[in-house]
Short mmCIF file of C-alpha atoms (C1' of nucleotides) in Angstrom, two decimals:
data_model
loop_
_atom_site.label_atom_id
_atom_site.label_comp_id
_atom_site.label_asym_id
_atom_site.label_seq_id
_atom_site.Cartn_x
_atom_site.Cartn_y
_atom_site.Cartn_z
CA UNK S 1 0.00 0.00 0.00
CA UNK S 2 1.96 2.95 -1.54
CA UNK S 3 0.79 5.99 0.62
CA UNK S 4 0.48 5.36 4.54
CA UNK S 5 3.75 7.25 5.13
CA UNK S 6 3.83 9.68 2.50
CA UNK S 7 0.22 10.66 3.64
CA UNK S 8 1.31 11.00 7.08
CA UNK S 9 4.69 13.03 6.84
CA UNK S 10 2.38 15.61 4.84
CA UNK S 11 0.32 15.84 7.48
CA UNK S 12 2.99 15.85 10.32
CA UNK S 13 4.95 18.70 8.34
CA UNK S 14 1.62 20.75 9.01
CA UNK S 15 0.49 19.66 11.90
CA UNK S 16 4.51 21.10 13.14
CA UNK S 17 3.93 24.08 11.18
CA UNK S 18 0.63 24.98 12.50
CA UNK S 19 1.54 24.32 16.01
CA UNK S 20 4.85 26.41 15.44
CA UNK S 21 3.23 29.28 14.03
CA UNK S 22 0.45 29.59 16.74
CA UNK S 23 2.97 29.33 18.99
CA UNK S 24 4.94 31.71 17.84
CA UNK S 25 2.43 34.49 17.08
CA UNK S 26 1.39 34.20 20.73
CA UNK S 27 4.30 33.76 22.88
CA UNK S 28 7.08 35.05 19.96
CA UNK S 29 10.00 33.08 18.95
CA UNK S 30 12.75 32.88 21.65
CA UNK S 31 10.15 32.48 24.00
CA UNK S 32 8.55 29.42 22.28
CA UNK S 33 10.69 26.45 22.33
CA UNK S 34 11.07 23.08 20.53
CA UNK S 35 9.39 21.29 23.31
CA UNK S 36 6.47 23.57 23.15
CA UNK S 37 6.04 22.96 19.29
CA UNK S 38 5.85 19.38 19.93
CA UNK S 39 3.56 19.04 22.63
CA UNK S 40 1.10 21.23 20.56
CA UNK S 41 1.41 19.52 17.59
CA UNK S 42 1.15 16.34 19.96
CA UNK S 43 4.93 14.39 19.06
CA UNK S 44 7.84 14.23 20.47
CA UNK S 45 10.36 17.04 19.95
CA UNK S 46 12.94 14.48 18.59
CA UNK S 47 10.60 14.04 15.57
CA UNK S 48 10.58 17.59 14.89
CA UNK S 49 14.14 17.24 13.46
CA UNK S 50 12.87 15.00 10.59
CA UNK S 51 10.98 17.72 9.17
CA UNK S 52 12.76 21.01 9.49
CA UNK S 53 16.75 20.90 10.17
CA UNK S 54 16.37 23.22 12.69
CA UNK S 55 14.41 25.81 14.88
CA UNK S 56 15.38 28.80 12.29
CA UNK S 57 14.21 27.03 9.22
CA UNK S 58 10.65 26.25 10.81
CA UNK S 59 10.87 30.22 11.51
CA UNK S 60 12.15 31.06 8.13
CA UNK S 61 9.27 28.64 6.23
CA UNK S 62 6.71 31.22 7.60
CA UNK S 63 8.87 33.97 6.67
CA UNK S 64 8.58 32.66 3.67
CA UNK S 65 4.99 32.45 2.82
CA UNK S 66 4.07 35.28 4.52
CA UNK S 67 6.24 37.44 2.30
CA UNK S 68 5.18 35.70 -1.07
CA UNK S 69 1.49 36.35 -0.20
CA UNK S 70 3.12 40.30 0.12
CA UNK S 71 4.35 39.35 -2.84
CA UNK S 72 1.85 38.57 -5.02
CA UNK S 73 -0.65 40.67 -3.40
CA UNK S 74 1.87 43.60 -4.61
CA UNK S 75 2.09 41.80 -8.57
CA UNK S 76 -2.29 42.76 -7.99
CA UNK S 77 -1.29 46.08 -7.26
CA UNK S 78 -2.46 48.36 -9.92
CA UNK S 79 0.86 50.77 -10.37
CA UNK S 80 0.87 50.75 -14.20
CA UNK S 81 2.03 54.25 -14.78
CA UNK S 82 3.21 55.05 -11.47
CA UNK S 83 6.84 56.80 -11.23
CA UNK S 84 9.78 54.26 -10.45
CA UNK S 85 10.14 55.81 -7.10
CA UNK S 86 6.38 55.26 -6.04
CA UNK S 87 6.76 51.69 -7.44
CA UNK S 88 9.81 50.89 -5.46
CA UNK S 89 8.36 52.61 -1.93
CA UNK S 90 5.16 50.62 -2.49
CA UNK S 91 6.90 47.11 -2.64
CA UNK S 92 9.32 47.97 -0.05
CA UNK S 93 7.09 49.24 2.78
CA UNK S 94 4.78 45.97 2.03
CA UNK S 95 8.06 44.15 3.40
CA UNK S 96 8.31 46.35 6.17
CA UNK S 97 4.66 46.09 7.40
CA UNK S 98 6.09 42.34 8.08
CA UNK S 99 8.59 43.90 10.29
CA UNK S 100 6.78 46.13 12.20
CA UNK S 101 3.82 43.92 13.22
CA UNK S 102 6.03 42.12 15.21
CA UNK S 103 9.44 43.64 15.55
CA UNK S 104 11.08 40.41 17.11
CA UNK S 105 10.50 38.33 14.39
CA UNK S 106 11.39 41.35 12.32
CA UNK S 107 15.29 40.71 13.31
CA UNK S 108 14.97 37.33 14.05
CA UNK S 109 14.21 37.34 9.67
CA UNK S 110 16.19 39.99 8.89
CA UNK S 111 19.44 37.93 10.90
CA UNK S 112 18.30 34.73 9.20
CA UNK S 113 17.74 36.01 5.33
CA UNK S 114 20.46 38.90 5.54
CA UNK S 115 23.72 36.90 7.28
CA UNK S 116 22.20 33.23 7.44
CA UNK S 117 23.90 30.94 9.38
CA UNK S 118 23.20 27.92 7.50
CA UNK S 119 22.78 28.83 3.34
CA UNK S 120 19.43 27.43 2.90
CA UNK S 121 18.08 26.48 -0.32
CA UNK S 122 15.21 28.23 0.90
CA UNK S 123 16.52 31.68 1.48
CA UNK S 124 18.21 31.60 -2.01
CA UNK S 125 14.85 30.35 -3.58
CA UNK S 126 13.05 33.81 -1.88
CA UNK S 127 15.48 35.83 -2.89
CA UNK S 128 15.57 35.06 -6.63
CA UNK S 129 11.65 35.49 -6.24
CA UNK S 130 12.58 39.14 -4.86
CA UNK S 131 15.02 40.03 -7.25
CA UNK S 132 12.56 39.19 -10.35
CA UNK S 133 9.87 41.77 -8.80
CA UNK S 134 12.61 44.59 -8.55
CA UNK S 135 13.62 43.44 -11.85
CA UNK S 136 10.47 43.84 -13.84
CA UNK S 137 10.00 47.23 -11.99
CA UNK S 138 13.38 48.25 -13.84
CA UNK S 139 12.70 46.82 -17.04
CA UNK S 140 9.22 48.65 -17.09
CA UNK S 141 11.24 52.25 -16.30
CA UNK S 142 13.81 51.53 -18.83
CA UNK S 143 11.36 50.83 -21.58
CA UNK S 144 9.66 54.02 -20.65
CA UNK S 145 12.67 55.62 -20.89
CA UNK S 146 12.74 57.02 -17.21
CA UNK S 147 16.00 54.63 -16.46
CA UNK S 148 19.11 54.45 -18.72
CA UNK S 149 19.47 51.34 -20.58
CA UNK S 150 23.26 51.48 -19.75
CA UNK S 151 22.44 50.44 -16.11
CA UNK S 152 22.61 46.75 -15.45
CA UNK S 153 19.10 45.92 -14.07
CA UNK S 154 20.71 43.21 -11.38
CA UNK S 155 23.22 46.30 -10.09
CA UNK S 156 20.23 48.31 -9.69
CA UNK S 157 18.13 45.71 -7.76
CA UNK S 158 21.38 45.31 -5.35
CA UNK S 159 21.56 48.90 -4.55
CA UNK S 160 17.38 49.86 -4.09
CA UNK S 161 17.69 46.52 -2.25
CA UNK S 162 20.79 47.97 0.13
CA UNK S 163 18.93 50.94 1.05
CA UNK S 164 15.54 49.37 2.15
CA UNK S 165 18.81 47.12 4.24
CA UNK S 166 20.08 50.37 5.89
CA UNK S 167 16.82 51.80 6.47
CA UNK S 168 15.62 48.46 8.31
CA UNK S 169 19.00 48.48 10.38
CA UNK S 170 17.79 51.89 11.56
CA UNK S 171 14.82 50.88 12.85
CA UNK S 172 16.05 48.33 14.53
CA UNK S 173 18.65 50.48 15.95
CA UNK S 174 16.38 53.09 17.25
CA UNK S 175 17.21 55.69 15.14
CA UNK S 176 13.80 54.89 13.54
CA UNK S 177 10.45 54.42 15.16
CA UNK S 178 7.62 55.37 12.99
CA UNK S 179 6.36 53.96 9.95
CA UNK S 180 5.78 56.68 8.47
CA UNK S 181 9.87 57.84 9.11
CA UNK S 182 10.82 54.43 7.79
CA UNK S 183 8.95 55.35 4.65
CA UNK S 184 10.00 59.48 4.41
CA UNK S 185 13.25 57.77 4.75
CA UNK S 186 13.13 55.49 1.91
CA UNK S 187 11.84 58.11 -0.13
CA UNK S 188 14.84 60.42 0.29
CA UNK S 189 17.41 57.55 0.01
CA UNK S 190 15.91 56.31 -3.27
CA UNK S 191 15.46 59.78 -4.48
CA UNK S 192 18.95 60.24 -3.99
CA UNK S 193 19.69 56.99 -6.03
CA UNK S 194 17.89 58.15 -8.89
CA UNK S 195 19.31 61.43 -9.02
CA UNK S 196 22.48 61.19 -7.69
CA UNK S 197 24.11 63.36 -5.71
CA UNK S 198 26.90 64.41 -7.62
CA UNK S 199 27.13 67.83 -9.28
CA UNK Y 1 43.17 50.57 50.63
CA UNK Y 2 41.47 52.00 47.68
CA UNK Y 3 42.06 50.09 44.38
CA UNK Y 4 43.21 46.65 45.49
CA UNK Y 5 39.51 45.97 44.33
CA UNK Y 6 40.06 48.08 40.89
CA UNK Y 7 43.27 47.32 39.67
CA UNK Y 8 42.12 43.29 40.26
CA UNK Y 9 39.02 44.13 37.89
CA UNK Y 10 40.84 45.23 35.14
CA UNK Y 11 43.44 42.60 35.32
CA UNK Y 12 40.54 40.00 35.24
CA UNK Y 13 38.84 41.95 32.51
CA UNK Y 14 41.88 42.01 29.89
CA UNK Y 15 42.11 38.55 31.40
CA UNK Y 16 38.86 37.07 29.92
CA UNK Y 17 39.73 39.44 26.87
CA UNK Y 18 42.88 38.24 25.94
CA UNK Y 19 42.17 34.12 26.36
CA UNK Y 20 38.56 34.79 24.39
CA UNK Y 21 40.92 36.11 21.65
CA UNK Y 22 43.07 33.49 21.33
CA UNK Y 23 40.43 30.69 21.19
CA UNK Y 24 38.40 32.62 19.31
CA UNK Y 25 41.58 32.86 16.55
CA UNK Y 26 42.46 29.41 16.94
CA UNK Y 27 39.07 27.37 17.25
CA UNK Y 28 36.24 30.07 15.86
CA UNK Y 29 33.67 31.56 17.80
CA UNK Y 30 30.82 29.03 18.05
CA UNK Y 31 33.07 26.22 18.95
CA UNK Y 32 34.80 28.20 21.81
CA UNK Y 33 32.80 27.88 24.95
CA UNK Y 34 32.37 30.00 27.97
CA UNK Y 35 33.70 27.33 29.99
CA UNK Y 36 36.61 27.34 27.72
CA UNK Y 37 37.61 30.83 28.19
CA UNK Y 38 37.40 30.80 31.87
CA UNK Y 39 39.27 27.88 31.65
CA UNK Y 40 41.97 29.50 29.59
CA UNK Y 41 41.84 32.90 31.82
CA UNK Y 42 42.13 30.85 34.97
CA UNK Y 43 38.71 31.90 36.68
CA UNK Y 44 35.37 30.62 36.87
CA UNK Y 45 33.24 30.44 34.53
CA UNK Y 46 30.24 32.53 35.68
CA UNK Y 47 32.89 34.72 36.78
CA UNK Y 48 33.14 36.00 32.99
CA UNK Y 49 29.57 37.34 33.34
CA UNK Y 50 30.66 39.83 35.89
CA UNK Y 51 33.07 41.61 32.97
CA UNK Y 52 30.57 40.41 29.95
CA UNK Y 53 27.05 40.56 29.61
CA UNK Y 54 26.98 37.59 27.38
CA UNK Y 55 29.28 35.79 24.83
CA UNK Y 56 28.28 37.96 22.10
CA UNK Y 57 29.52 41.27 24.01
CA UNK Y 58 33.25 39.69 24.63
CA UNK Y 59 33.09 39.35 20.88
CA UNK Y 60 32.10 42.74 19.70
CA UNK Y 61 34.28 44.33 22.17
CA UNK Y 62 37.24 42.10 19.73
CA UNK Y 63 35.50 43.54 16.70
CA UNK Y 64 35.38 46.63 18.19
CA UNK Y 65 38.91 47.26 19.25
CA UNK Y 66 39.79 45.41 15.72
CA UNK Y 67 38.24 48.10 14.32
CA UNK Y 68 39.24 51.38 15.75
CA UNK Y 69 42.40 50.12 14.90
CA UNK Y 70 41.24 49.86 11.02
CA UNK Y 71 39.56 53.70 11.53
CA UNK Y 72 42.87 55.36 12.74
CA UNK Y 73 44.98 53.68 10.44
CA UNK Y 74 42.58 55.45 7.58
CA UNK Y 75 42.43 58.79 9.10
CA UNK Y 76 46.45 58.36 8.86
CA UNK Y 77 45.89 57.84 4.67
CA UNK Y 78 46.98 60.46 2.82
CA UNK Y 79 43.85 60.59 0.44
CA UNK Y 80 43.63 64.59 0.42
CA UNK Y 81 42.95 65.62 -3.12
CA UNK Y 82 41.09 62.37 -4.13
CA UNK Y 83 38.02 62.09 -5.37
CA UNK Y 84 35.05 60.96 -2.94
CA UNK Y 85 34.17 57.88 -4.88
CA UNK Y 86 37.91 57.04 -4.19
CA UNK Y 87 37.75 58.00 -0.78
CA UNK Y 88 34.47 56.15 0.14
CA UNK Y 89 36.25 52.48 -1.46
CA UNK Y 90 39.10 52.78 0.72
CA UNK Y 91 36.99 53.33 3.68
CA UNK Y 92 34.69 50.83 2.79
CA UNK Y 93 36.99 48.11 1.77
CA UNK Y 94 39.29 48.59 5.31
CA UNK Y 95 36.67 47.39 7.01
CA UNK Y 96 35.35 44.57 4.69
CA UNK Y 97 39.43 42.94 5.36
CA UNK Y 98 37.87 42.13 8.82
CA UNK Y 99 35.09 40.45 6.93
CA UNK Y 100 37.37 38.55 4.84
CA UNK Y 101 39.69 37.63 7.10
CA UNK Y 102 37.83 35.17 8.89
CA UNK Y 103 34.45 34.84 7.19
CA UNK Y 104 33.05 33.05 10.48
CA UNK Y 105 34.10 36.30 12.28
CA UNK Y 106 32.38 38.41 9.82
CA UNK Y 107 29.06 37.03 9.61
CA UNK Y 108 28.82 36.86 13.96
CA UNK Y 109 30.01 40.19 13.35
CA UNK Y 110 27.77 41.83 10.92
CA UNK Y 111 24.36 39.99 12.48
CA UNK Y 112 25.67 41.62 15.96
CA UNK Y 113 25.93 44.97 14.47
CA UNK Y 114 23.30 44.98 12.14
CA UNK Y 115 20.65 43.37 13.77
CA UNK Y 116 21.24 43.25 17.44
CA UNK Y 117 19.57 40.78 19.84
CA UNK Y 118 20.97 43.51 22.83
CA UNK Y 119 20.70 46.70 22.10
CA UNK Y 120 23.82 47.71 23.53
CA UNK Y 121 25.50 51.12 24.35
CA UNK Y 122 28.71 49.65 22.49
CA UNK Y 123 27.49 49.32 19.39
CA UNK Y 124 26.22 52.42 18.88
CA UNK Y 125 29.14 54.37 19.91
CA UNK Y 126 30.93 52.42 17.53
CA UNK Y 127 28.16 53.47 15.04
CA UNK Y 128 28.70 57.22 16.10
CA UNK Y 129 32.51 56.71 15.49
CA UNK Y 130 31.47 55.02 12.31
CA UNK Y 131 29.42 58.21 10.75
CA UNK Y 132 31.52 60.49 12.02
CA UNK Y 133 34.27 59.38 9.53
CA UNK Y 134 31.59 59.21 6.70
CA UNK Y 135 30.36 62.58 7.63
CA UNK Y 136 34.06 64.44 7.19
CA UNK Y 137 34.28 62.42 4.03
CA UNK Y 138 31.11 64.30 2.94
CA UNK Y 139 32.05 67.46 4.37
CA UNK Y 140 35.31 67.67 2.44
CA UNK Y 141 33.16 66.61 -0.55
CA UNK Y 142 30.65 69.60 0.09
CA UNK Y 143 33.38 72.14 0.90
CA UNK Y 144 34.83 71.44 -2.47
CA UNK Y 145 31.69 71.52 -4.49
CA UNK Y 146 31.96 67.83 -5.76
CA UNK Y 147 28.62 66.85 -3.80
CA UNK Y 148 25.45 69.43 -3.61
CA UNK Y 149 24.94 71.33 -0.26
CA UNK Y 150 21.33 70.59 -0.14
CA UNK Y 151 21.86 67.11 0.78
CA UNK Y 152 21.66 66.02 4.57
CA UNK Y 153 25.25 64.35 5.14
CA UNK Y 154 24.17 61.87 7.42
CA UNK Y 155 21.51 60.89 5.11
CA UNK Y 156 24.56 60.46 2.92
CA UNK Y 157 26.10 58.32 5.10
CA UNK Y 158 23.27 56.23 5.53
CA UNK Y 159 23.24 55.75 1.63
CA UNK Y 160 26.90 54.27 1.12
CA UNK Y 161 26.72 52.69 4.52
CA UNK Y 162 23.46 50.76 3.05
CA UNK Y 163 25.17 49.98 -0.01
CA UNK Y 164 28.12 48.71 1.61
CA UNK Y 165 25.95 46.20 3.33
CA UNK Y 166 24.44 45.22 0.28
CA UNK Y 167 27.46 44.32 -0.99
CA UNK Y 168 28.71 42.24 2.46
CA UNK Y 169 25.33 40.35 2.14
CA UNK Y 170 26.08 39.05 -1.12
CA UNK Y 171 29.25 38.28 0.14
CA UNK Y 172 28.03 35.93 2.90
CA UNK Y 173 25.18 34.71 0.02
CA UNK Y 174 28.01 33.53 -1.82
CA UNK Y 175 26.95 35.38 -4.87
CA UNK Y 176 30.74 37.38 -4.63
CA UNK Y 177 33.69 35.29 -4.31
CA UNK Y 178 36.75 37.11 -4.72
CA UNK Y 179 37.81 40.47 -2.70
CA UNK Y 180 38.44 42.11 -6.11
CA UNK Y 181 35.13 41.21 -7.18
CA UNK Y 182 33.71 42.87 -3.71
CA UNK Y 183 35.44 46.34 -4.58
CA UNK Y 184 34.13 46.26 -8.16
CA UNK Y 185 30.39 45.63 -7.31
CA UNK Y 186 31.25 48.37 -4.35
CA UNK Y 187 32.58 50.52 -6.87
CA UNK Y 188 29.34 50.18 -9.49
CA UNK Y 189 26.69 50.95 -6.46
CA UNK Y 190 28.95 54.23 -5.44
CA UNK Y 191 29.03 54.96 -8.83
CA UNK Y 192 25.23 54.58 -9.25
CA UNK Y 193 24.75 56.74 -6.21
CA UNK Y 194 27.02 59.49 -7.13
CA UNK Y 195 25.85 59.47 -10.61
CA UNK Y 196 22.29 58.91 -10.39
CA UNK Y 197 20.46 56.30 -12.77
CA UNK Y 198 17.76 58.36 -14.36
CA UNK Y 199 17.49 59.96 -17.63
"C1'" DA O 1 40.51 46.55 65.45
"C1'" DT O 2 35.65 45.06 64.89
"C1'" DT O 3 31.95 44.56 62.39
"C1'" DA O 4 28.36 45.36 59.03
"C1'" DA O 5 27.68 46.17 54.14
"C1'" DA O 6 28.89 45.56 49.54
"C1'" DA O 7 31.14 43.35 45.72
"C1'" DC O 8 33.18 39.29 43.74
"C1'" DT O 9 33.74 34.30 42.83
"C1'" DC O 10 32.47 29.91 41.21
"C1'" DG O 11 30.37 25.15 41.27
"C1'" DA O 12 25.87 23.60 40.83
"C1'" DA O 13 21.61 23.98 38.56
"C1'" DC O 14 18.42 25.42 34.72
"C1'" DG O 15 16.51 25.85 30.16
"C1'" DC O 16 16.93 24.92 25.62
"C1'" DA O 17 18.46 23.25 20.87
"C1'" DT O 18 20.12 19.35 18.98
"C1'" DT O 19 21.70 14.36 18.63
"C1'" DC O 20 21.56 9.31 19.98
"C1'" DG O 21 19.87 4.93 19.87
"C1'" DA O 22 16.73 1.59 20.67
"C1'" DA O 23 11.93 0.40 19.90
"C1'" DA O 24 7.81 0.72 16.91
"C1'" DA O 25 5.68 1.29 12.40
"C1'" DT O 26 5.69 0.52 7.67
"C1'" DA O 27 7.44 -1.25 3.33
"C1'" DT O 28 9.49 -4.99 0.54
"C1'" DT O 29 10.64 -9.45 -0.71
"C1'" DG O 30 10.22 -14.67 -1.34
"C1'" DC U 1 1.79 -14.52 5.08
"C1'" DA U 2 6.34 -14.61 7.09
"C1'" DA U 3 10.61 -12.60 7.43
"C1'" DT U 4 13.62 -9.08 6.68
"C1'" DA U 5 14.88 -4.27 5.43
"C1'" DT U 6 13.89 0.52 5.80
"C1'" DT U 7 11.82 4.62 8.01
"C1'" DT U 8 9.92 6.99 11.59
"C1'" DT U 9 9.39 8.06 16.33
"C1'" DC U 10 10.56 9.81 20.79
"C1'" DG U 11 12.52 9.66 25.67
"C1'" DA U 12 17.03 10.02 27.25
"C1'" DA U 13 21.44 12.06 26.96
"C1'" DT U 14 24.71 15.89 25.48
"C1'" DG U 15 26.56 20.38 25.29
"C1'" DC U 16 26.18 25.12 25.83
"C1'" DG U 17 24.88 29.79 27.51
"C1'" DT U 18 23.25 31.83 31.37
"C1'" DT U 19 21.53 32.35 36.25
"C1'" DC U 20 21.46 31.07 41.32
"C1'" DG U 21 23.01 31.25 45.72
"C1'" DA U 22 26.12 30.29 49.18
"C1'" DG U 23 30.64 31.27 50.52
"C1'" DT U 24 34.66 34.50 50.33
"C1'" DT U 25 37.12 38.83 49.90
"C1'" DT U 26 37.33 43.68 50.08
"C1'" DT U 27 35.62 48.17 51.65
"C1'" DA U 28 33.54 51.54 54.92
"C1'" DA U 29 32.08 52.88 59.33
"C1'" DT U 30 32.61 53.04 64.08
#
DNA sequence: ATTAAAACTCGAACGCATTCGAAAATATTG
DNA sequence: CAATATTTTCGAATGCGTTCGAGTTTTAAT
């Protein structure tokens, strides 16, 4: 009978990822342990370990689909004609909302996705997902002629992408504390980008 | 007798320092322990938490000491009549040797400073140190009419800081390899920034 | 010099992530 | 349907960072 086991581990996988993510969301993630996760979803804790490597990926798997429902919620997004820079603040503070509804798990992703201690095939996966959103919003401006064709579309993805990166580090730092700073912020960083600063 | 007390504090301190950095240089940070350090300084190990918050803090004060070091040394460079983009890379890439030196090192490093679990007084004095440097860079920049008056130095500094990062991320991501590599792609983003991308 | 307060020390104990290893569940073969 | 191989499970054990608390040393006050 092909199917027991297979049916099973599907189920297991959930019933860990449920449990973790209620968890989680109610006591935050430091705070819940592995031993928690398993009673909940009603296994051992051992058996945890045959279904996520570790305590981060179970963390970073809900990272994960939290941001590509952002994600594709933002593709919905009616911008069409929208300047670059509106573009570019739009799908920027839709990742920050993630970090500011719960500022621990906030770092806990940033730590994870920006200097991982294990290279996940995951992370990599998300951020190739990433890239091709701030690389259609660059191809779109330099058909319209509001980017030079000259730039390389990846190098331009790295550097919008670096900024939202210092901005976040701010915020975590304390130097930021309101939305609405984090997003005046962007604004004048990426304004500088396009422009330059040069005379 | 005033400072039998004192003078046995500090001699404990640099102590703990001073055995944490040679395990940490010979065996890496996650595979020294606590234990091994007090071991190594001659004291016991809870001891260490009377000098050290936590294991983290014993390494960022390394960092940070590692660092000033880098920071004088560049205020020493002659780089007078360069130009800023020239000026910034130097900076920049002084500090990424740390990175590259031991890339275990780095990443502790840049999670520590980047996104901090403790929020501590260190690291943002180092920060302050940090910007300051940027901030002259700018200044002499301004001074000399290479980069507009109207823009807000430290929000200048935030921009190549950010980009910087961007860089060191891809670094630890694996997508660059080879220090050379690093200064090009550090090089392009500065270039972008000074420059400005749109038409 | 005596003594009370304060600071320092360190082995034992705690909590937690992760690994071990033997037992149980399932699959495969003859 | 055995009998054997493979996977899965989970309590126990390990290792580590950090905290506790009792004992010790130093300081301050009389």
């Amino acid at each position: 009978m092909a199917g027991i086991r297979e049916q099973k581990k599907i189920e297991t996988r959930q019933a860990i990822y449920t449990a973790a993510v209620r968890l989680f969301a109610d006591k935050g993630f430091e705070t819940t342990s592995i031993e928690d996760i398993a009673k909940e979803a009603g296994i051992g804790k051992a058996t945890i370990y045959g279904y996520f490597a570790n305590k981060d990926e179970i963390f970073l798997y809900y990272c994960d689909n939290q941001l590509s429902d952002a994600f594709s919620q933002f593709k919905q997004d009616s911008l069409e004609g929208r300047p670059v820079l509106e573009k570019l603040v739009r799908f920027f503070m839709l990742k920050f909302c993630f970090v500011t509804q719960n500022p621990e798990f906030g770092r806990q992703m940033m730590r994870e996705m920006i200097f991982p201690n294990h290279n996940s095939p995951q992370a990599q996966q998300h951020d190739q997902r990433y890239f091709e959103i701030l690389d259609s919003i660059f191809k779109d401006a330099q058909d319209q002629g509001r980017i030079g064709e000259g730039h390389d579309r990846f190098m331009l993805s790295v550097h919008f992408f670096s900024l939202y990166l210092g901005m976040v580090t701010g915020w975590f730092k304390g130097y930021v504390s309101k939305p609405d700073e984090a997003e005046n912020i962007l604004r004048i960083l990426f304004k500088q980008a396009l422009e330059g600063v040069q005379i």
